[in-house]
Coordinates of N, CA, C and O in Angstrom, one line a residue:
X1 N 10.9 21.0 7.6 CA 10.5 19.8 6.9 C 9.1 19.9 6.2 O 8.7 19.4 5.2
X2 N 8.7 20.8 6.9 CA 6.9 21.0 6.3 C 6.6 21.9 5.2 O 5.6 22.0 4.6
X3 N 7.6 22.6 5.1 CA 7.4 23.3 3.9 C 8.6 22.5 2.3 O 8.4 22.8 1.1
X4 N 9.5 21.8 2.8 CA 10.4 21.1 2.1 C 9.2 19.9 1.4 O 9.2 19.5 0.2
X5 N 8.4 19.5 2.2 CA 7.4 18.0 2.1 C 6.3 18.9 0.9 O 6.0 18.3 -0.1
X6 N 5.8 20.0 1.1 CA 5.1 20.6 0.5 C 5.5 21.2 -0.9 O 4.7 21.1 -1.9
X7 N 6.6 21.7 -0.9 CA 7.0 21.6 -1.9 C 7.3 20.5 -3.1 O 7.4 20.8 -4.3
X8 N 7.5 19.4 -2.7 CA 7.9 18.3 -3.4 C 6.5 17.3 -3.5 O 6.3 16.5 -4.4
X9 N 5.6 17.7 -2.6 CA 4.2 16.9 -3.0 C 3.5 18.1 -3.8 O 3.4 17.8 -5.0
X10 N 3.1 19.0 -3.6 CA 2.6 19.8 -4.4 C 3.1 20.3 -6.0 O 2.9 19.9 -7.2
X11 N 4.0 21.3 -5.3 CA 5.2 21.9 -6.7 C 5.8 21.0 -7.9 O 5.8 21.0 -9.1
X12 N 6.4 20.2 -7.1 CA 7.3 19.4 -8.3 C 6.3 17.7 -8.3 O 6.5 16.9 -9.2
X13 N 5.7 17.5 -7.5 CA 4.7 16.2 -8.4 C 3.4 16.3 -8.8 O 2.8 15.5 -9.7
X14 N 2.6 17.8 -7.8 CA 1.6 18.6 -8.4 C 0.5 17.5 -7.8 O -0.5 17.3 -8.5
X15 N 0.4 17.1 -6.7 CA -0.3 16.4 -5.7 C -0.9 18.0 -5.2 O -0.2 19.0 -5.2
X16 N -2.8 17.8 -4.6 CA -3.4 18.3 -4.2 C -4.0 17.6 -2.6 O -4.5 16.5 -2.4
X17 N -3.8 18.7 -1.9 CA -4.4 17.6 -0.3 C -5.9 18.8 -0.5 O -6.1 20.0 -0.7
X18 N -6.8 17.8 -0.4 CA -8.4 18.3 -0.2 C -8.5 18.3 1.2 O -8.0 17.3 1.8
X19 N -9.0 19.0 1.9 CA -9.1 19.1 4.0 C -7.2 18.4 4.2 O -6.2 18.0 3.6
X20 N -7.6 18.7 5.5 CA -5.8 18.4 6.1 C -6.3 16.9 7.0 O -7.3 16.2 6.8
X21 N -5.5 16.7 7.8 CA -5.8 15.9 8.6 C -6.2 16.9 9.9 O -5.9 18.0 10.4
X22 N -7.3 15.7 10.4 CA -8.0 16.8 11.8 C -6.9 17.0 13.2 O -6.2 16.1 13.8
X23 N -6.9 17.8 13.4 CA -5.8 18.4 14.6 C -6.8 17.6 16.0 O -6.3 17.1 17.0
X24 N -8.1 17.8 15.7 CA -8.9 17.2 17.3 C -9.6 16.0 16.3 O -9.7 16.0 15.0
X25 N -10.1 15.0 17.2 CA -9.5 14.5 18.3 C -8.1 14.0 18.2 O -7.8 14.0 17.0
X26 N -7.1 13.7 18.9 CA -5.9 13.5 19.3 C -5.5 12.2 19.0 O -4.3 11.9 18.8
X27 N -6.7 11.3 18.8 CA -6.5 9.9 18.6 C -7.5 9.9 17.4 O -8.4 10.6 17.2
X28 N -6.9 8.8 16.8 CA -8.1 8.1 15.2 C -7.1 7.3 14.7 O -5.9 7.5 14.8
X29 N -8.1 5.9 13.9 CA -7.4 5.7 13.0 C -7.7 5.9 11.6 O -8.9 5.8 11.4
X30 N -6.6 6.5 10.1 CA -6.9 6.7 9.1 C -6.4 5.6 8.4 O -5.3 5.0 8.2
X31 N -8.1 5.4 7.9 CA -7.9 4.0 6.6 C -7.2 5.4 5.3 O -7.4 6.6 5.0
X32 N -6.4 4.3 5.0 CA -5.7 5.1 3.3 C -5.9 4.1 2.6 O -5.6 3.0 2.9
X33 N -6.5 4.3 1.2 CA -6.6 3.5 0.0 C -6.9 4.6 -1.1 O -7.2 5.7 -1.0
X34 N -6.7 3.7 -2.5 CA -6.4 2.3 -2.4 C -5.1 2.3 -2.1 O -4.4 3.4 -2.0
X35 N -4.5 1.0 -2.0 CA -3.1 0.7 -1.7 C -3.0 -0.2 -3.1 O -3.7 -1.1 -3.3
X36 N -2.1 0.4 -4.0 CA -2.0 -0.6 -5.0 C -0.6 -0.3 -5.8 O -0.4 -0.4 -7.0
X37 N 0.3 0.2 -4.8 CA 1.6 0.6 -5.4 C 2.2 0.8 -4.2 O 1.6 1.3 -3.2
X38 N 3.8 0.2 -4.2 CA 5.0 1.0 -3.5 C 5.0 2.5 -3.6 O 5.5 3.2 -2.7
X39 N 4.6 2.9 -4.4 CA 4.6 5.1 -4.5 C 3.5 5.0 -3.2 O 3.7 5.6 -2.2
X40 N 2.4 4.3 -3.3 CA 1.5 5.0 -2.0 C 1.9 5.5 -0.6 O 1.3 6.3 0.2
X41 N 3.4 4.7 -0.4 CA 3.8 4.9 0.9 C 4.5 6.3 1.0 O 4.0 7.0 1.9
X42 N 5.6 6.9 0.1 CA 6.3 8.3 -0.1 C 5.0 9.1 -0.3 O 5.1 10.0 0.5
X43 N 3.7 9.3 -1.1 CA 3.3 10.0 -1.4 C 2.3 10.2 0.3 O 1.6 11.1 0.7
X44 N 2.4 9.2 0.9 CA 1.3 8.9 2.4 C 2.1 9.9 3.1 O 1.7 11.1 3.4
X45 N 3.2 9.6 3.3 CA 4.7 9.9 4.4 C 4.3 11.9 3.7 O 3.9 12.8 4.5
X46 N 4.5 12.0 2.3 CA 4.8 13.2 2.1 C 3.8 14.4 2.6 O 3.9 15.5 3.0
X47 N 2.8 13.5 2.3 CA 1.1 14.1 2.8 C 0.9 14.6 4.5 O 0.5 15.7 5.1
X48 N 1.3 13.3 4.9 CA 1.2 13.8 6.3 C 2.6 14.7 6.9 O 2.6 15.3 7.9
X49 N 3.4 14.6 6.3 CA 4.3 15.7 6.5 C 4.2 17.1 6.1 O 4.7 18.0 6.8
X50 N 3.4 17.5 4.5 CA 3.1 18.6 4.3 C 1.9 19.0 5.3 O 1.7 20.2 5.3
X51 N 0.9 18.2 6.2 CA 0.0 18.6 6.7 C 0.7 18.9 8.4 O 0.2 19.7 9.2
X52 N 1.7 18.3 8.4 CA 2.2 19.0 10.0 C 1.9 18.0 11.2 O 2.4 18.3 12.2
X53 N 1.1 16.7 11.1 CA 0.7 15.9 11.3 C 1.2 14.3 11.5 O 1.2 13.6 10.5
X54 N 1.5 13.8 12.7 CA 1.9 13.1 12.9 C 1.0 11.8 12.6 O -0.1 11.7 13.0
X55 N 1.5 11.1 11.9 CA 0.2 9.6 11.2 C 1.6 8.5 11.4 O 2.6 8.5 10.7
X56 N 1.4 7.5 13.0 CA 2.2 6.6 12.6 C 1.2 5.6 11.9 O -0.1 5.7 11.7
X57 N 2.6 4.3 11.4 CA 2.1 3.3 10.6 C 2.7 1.9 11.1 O 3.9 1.9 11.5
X58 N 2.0 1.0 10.8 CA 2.6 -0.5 11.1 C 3.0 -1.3 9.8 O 2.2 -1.3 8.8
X59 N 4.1 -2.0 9.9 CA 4.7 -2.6 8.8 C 5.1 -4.0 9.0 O 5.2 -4.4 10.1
X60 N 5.2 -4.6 8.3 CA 5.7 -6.2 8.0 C 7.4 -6.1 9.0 O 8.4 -5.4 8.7
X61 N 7.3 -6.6 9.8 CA 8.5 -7.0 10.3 C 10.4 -6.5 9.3 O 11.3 -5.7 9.4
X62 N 10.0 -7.7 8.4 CA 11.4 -7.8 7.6 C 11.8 -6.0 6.7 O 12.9 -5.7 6.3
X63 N 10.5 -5.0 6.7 CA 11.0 -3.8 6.6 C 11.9 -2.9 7.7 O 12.6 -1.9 7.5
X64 N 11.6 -3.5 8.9 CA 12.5 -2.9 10.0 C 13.7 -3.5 10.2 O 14.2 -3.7 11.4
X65 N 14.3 -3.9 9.2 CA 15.7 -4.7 9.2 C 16.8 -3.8 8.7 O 16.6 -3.3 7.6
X66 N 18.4 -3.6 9.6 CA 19.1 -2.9 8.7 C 19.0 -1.4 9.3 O 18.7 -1.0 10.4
X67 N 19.4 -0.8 8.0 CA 19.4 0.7 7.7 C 17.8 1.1 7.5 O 17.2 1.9 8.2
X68 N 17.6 0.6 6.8 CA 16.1 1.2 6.5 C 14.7 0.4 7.6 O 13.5 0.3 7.4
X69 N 15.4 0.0 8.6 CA 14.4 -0.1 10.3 C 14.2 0.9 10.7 O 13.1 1.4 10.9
X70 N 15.6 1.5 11.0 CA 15.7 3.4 11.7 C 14.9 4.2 10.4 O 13.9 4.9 10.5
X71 N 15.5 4.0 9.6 CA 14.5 5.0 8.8 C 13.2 4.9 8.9 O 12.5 5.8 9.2
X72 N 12.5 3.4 8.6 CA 11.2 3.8 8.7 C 10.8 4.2 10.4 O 10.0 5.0 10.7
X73 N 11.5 3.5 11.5 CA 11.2 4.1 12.9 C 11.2 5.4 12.8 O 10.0 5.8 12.8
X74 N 11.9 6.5 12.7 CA 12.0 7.7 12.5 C 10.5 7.9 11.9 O 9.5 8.3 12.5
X75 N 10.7 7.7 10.6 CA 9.2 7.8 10.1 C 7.6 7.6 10.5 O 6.6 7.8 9.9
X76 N 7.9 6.9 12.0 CA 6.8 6.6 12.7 C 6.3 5.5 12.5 O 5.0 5.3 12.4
X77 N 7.2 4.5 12.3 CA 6.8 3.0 12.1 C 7.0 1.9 13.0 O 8.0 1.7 13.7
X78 N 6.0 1.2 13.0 CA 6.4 0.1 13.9 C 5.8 -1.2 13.5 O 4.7 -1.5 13.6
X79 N 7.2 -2.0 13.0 CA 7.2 -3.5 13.2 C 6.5 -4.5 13.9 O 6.6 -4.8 15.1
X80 N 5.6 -5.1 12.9 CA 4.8 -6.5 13.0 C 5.2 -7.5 12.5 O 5.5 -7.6 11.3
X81 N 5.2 -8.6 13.4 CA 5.2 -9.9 12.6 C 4.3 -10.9 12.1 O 3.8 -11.7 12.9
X82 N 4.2 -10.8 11.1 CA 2.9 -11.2 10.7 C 2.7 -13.1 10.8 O 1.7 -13.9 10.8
X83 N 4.0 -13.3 10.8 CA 4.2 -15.2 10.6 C 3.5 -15.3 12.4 O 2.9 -16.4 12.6
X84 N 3.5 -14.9 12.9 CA 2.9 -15.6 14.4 C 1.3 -14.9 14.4 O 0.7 -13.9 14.0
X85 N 1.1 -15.8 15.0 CA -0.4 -15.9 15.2 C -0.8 -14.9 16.9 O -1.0 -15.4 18.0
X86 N -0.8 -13.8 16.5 CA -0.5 -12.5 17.7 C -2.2 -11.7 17.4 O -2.7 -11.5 16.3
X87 N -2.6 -11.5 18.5 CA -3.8 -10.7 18.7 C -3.2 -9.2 18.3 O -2.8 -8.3 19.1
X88 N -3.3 -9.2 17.1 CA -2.6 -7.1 16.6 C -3.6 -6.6 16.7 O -3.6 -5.4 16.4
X89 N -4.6 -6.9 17.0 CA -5.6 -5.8 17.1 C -5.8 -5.2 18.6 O -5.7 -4.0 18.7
X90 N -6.0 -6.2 19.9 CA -5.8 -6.1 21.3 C -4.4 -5.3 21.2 O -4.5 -4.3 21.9
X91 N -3.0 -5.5 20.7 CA -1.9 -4.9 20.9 C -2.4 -3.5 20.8 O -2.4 -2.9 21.9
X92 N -2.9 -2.8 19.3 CA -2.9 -1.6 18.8 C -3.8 -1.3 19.9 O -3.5 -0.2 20.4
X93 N -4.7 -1.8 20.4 CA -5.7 -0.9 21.1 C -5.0 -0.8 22.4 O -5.1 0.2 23.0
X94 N -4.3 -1.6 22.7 CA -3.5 -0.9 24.1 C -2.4 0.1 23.9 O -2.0 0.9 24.9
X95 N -1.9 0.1 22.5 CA -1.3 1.6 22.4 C -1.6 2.9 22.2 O -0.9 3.9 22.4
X96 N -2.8 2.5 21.8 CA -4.2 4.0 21.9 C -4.4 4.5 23.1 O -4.4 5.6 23.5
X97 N -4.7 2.9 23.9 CA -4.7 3.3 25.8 C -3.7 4.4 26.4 O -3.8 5.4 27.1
X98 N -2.7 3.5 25.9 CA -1.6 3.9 26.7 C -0.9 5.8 26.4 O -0.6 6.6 27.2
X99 N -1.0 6.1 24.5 CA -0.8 7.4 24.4 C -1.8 8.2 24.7 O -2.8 7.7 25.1
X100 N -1.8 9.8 24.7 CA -2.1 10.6 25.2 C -2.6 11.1 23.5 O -3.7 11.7 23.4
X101 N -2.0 10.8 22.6 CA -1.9 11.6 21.2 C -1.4 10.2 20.1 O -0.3 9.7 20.2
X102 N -2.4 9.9 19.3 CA -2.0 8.7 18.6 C -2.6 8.5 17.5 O -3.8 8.0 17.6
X103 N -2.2 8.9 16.1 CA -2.7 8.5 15.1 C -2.3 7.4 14.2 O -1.1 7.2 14.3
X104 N -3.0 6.5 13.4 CA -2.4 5.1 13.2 C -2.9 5.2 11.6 O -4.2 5.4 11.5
X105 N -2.4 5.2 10.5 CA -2.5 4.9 9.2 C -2.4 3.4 9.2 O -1.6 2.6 9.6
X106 N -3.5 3.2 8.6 CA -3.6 1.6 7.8 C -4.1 1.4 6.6 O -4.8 2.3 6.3
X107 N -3.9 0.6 5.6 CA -4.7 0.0 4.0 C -5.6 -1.0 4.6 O -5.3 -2.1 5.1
X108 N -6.9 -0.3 4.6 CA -7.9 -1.5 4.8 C -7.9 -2.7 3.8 O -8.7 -3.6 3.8
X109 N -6.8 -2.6 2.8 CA -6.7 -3.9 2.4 C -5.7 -4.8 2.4 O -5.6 -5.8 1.7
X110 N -4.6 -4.2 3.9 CA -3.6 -5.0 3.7 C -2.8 -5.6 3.4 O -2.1 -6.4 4.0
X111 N -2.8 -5.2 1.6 CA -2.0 -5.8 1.0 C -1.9 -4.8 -0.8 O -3.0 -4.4 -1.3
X112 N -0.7 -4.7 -1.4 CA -1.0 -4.2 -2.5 C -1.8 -4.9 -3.5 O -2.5 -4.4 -4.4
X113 N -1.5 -6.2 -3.2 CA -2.6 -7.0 -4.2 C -4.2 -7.1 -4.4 O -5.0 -7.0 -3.4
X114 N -4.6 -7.2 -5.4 CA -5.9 -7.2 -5.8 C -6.7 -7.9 -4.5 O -6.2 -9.0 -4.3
X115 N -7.7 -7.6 -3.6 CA -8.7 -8.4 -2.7 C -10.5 -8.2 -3.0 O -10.9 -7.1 -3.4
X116 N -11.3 -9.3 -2.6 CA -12.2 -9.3 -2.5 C -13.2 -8.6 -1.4 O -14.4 -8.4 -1.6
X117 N -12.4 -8.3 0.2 CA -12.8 -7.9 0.9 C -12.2 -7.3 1.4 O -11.0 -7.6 1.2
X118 N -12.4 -6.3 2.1 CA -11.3 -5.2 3.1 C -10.7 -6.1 4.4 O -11.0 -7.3 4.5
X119 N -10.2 -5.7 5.0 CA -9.7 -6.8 6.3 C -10.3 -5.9 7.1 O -10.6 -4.7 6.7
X120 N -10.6 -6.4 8.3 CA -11.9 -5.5 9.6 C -10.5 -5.1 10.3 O -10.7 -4.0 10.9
X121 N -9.2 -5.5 10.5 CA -8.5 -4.8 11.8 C -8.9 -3.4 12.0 O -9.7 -3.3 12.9
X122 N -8.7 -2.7 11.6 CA -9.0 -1.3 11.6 C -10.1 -0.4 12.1 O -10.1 0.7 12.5
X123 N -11.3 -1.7 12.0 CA -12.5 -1.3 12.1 C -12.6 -1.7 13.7 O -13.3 -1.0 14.5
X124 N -12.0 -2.7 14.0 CA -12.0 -3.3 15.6 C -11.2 -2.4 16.3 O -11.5 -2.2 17.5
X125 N -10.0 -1.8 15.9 CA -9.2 -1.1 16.3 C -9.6 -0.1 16.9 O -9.5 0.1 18.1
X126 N -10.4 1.2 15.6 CA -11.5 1.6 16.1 C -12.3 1.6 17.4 O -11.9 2.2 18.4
X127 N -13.0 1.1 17.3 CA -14.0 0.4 18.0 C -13.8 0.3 19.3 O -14.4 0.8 20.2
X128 N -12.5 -1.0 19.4 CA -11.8 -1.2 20.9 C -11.2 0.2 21.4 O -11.2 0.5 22.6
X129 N -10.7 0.8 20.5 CA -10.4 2.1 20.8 C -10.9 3.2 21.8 O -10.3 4.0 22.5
X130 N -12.2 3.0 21.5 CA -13.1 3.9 21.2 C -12.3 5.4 20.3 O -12.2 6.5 20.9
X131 N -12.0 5.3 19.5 CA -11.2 6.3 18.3 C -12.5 6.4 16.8 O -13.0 5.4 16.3
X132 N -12.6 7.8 16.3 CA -12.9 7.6 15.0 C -12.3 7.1 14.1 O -11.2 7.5 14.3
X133 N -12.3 6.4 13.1 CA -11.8 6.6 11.9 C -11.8 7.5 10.7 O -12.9 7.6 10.3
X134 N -10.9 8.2 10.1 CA -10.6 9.1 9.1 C -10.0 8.4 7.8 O -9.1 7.6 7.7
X135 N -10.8 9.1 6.9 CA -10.4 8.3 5.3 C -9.8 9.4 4.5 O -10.1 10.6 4.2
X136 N -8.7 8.6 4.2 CA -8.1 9.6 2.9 C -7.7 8.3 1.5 O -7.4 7.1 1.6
X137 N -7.9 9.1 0.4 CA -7.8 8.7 -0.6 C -6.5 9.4 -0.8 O -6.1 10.4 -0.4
X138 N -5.8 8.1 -2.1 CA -4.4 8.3 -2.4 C -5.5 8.2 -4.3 O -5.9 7.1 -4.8
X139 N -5.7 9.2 -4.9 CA -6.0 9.2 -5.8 C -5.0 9.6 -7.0 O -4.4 10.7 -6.8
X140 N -4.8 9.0 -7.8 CA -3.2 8.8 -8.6 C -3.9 9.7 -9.8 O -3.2 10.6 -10.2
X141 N -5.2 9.6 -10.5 CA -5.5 9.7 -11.8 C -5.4 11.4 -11.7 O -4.7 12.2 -12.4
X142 N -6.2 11.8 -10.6 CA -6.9 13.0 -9.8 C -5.3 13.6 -9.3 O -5.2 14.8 -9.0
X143 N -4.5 12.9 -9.3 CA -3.4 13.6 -7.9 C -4.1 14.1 -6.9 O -3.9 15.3 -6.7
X144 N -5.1 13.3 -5.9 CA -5.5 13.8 -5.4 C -5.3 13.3 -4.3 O -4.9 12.1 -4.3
X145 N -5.5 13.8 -3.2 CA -5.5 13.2 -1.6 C -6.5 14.1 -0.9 O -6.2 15.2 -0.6
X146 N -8.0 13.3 -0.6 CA -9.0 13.9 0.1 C -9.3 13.1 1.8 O -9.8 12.0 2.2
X147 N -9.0 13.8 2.2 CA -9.0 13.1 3.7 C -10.9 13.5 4.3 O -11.6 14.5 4.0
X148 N -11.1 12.8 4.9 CA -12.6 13.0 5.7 C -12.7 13.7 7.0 O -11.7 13.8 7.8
X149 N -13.7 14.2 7.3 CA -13.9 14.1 8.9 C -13.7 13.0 9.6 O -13.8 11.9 9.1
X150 N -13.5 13.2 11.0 CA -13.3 11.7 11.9 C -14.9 11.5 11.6 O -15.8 12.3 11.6
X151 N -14.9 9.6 11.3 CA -16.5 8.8 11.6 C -16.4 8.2 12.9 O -15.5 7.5 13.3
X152 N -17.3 8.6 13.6 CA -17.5 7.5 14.9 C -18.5 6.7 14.5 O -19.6 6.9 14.1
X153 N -17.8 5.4 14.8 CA -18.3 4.1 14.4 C -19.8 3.7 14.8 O -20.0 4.2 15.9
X154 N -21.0 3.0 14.5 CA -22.1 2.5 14.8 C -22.2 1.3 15.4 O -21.2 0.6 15.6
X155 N -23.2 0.9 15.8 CA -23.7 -0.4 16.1 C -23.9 -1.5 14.3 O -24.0 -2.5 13.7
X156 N -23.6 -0.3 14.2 CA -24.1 -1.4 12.8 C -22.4 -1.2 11.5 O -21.9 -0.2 10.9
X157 N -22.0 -2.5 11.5 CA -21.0 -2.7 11.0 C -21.1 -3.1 9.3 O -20.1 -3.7 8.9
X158 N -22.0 -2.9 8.6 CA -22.6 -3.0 7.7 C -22.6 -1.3 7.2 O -22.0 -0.9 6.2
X159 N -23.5 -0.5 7.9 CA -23.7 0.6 7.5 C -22.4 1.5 7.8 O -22.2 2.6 7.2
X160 N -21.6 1.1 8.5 CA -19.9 1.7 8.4 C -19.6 1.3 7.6 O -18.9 2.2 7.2
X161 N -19.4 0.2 6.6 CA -18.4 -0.4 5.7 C -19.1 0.2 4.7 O -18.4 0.6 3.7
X162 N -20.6 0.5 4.6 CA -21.2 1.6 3.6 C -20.5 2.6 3.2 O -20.0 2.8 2.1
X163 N -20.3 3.2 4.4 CA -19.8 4.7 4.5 C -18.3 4.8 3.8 O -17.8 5.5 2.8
X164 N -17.7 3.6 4.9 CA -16.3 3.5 3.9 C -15.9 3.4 2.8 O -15.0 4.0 2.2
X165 N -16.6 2.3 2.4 CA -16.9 2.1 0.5 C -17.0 3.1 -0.2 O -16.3 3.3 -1.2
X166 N -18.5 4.0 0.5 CA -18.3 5.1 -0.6 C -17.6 6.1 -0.2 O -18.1 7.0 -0.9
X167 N -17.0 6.5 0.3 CA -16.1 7.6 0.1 C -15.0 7.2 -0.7 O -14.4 8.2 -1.1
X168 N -14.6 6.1 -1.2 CA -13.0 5.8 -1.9 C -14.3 5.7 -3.1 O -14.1 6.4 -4.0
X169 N -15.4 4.9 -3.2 CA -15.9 5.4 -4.7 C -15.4 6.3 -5.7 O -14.9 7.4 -5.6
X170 N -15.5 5.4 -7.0 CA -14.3 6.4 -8.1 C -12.9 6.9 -7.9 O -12.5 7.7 -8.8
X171 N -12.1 6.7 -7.2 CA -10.8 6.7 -6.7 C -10.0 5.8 -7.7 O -10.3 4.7 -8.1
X172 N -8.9 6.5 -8.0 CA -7.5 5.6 -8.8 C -6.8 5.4 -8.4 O -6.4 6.5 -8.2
X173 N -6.0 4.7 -8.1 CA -4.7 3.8 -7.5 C -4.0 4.1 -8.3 O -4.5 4.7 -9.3
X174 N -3.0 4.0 -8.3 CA -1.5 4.2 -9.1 C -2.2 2.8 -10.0 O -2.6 3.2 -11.1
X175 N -2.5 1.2 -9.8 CA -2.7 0.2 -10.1 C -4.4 -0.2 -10.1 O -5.1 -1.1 -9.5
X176 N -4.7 1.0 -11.1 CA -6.2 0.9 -10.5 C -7.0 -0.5 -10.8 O -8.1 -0.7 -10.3
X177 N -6.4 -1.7 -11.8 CA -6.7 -3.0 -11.8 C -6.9 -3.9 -10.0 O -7.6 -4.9 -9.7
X178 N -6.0 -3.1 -9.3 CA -5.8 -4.2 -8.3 C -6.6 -3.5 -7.1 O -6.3 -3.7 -6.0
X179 N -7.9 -2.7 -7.5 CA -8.3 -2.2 -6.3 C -10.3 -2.1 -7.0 O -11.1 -1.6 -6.3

């Protein structure tokens, strides 16, 4: 599958992965942005498949419905319901607890649409965690995909969102208007 993924992200769409994803530590969460297209998800899935690398992800409920629930399960997904008012961030952090080996892909923005602010889950997740965070860019203009070193988080939640900001600096979205 890892060389089938590699082929089809690299060869035939001509996507470049800059660093891999980190093999240590065992646990992190990776912010991916921007998110500003349905392609971000096949090109996310293909990335961490050509890297060998298990990255699950969490999804809107109504996509685990049907045929394409197992599919995205398979694909390392797991269903949220976003209409109830549920502590997802206490949840995620007790799945961190609980595995031995757990990587969690999120859009610090939540949503494909244009926003003014990043949403903090990720950053609490983190945190509650105790897990780094890892950044990769879904760069469309570049075909590029550059992932970071794991950050271990500070006392200062200002000078992390620094950090995070600028590493997606100059980055293109498939929708680079909405990001």
């Amino acid at each position: 599958m890892k060389a089938i993924a590699k082929f089809i992200l690299f060869t035939l769409l001509g996507w470049r992965l800059e660093n891999d994803f980190p093999q240590q530590p065992k646990k992190y969460v990776v912010i991916a942005a921007p998110h500003t297209s349905w392609l971000d998800f096949p090109i996310a899935i293909l990335s961490r498949m050509a890297s060998g690398t298990m990255i699950h992800f969490i999804g809107k409920a109504s996509l685990f419905k049907g045929i394409f629930g197992s599919f995205f399960r398979v694909l390392g997904g797991t269903p949220v319901d976003r209409t109830k008012s549920n502590n997802m961030v206490d949840a995620v952090i007790d799945i961190f607890n609980k595995k031995e080996e757990f990587r969690l892909g999120i859009s610090p923005e939540g949503t494909r649409k244009k926003v003014d602010k990043w949403k903090t889950g990720f950053y609490y997740i983190a945190k509650g965690a105790k897990v780094p965070v890892v950044m990769a860019t879904l760069d469309f203009k570049n075909k590029k995909i550059k992932i970071s070193e794991p950050y271990y988080t500070t006392e200062s939640k200002e000078a992390d969102f620094e950090v995070f900001h600028s590493f997606f600096k100059g980055v293109k979205g498939k929708n680079p208007e909405l990001f």
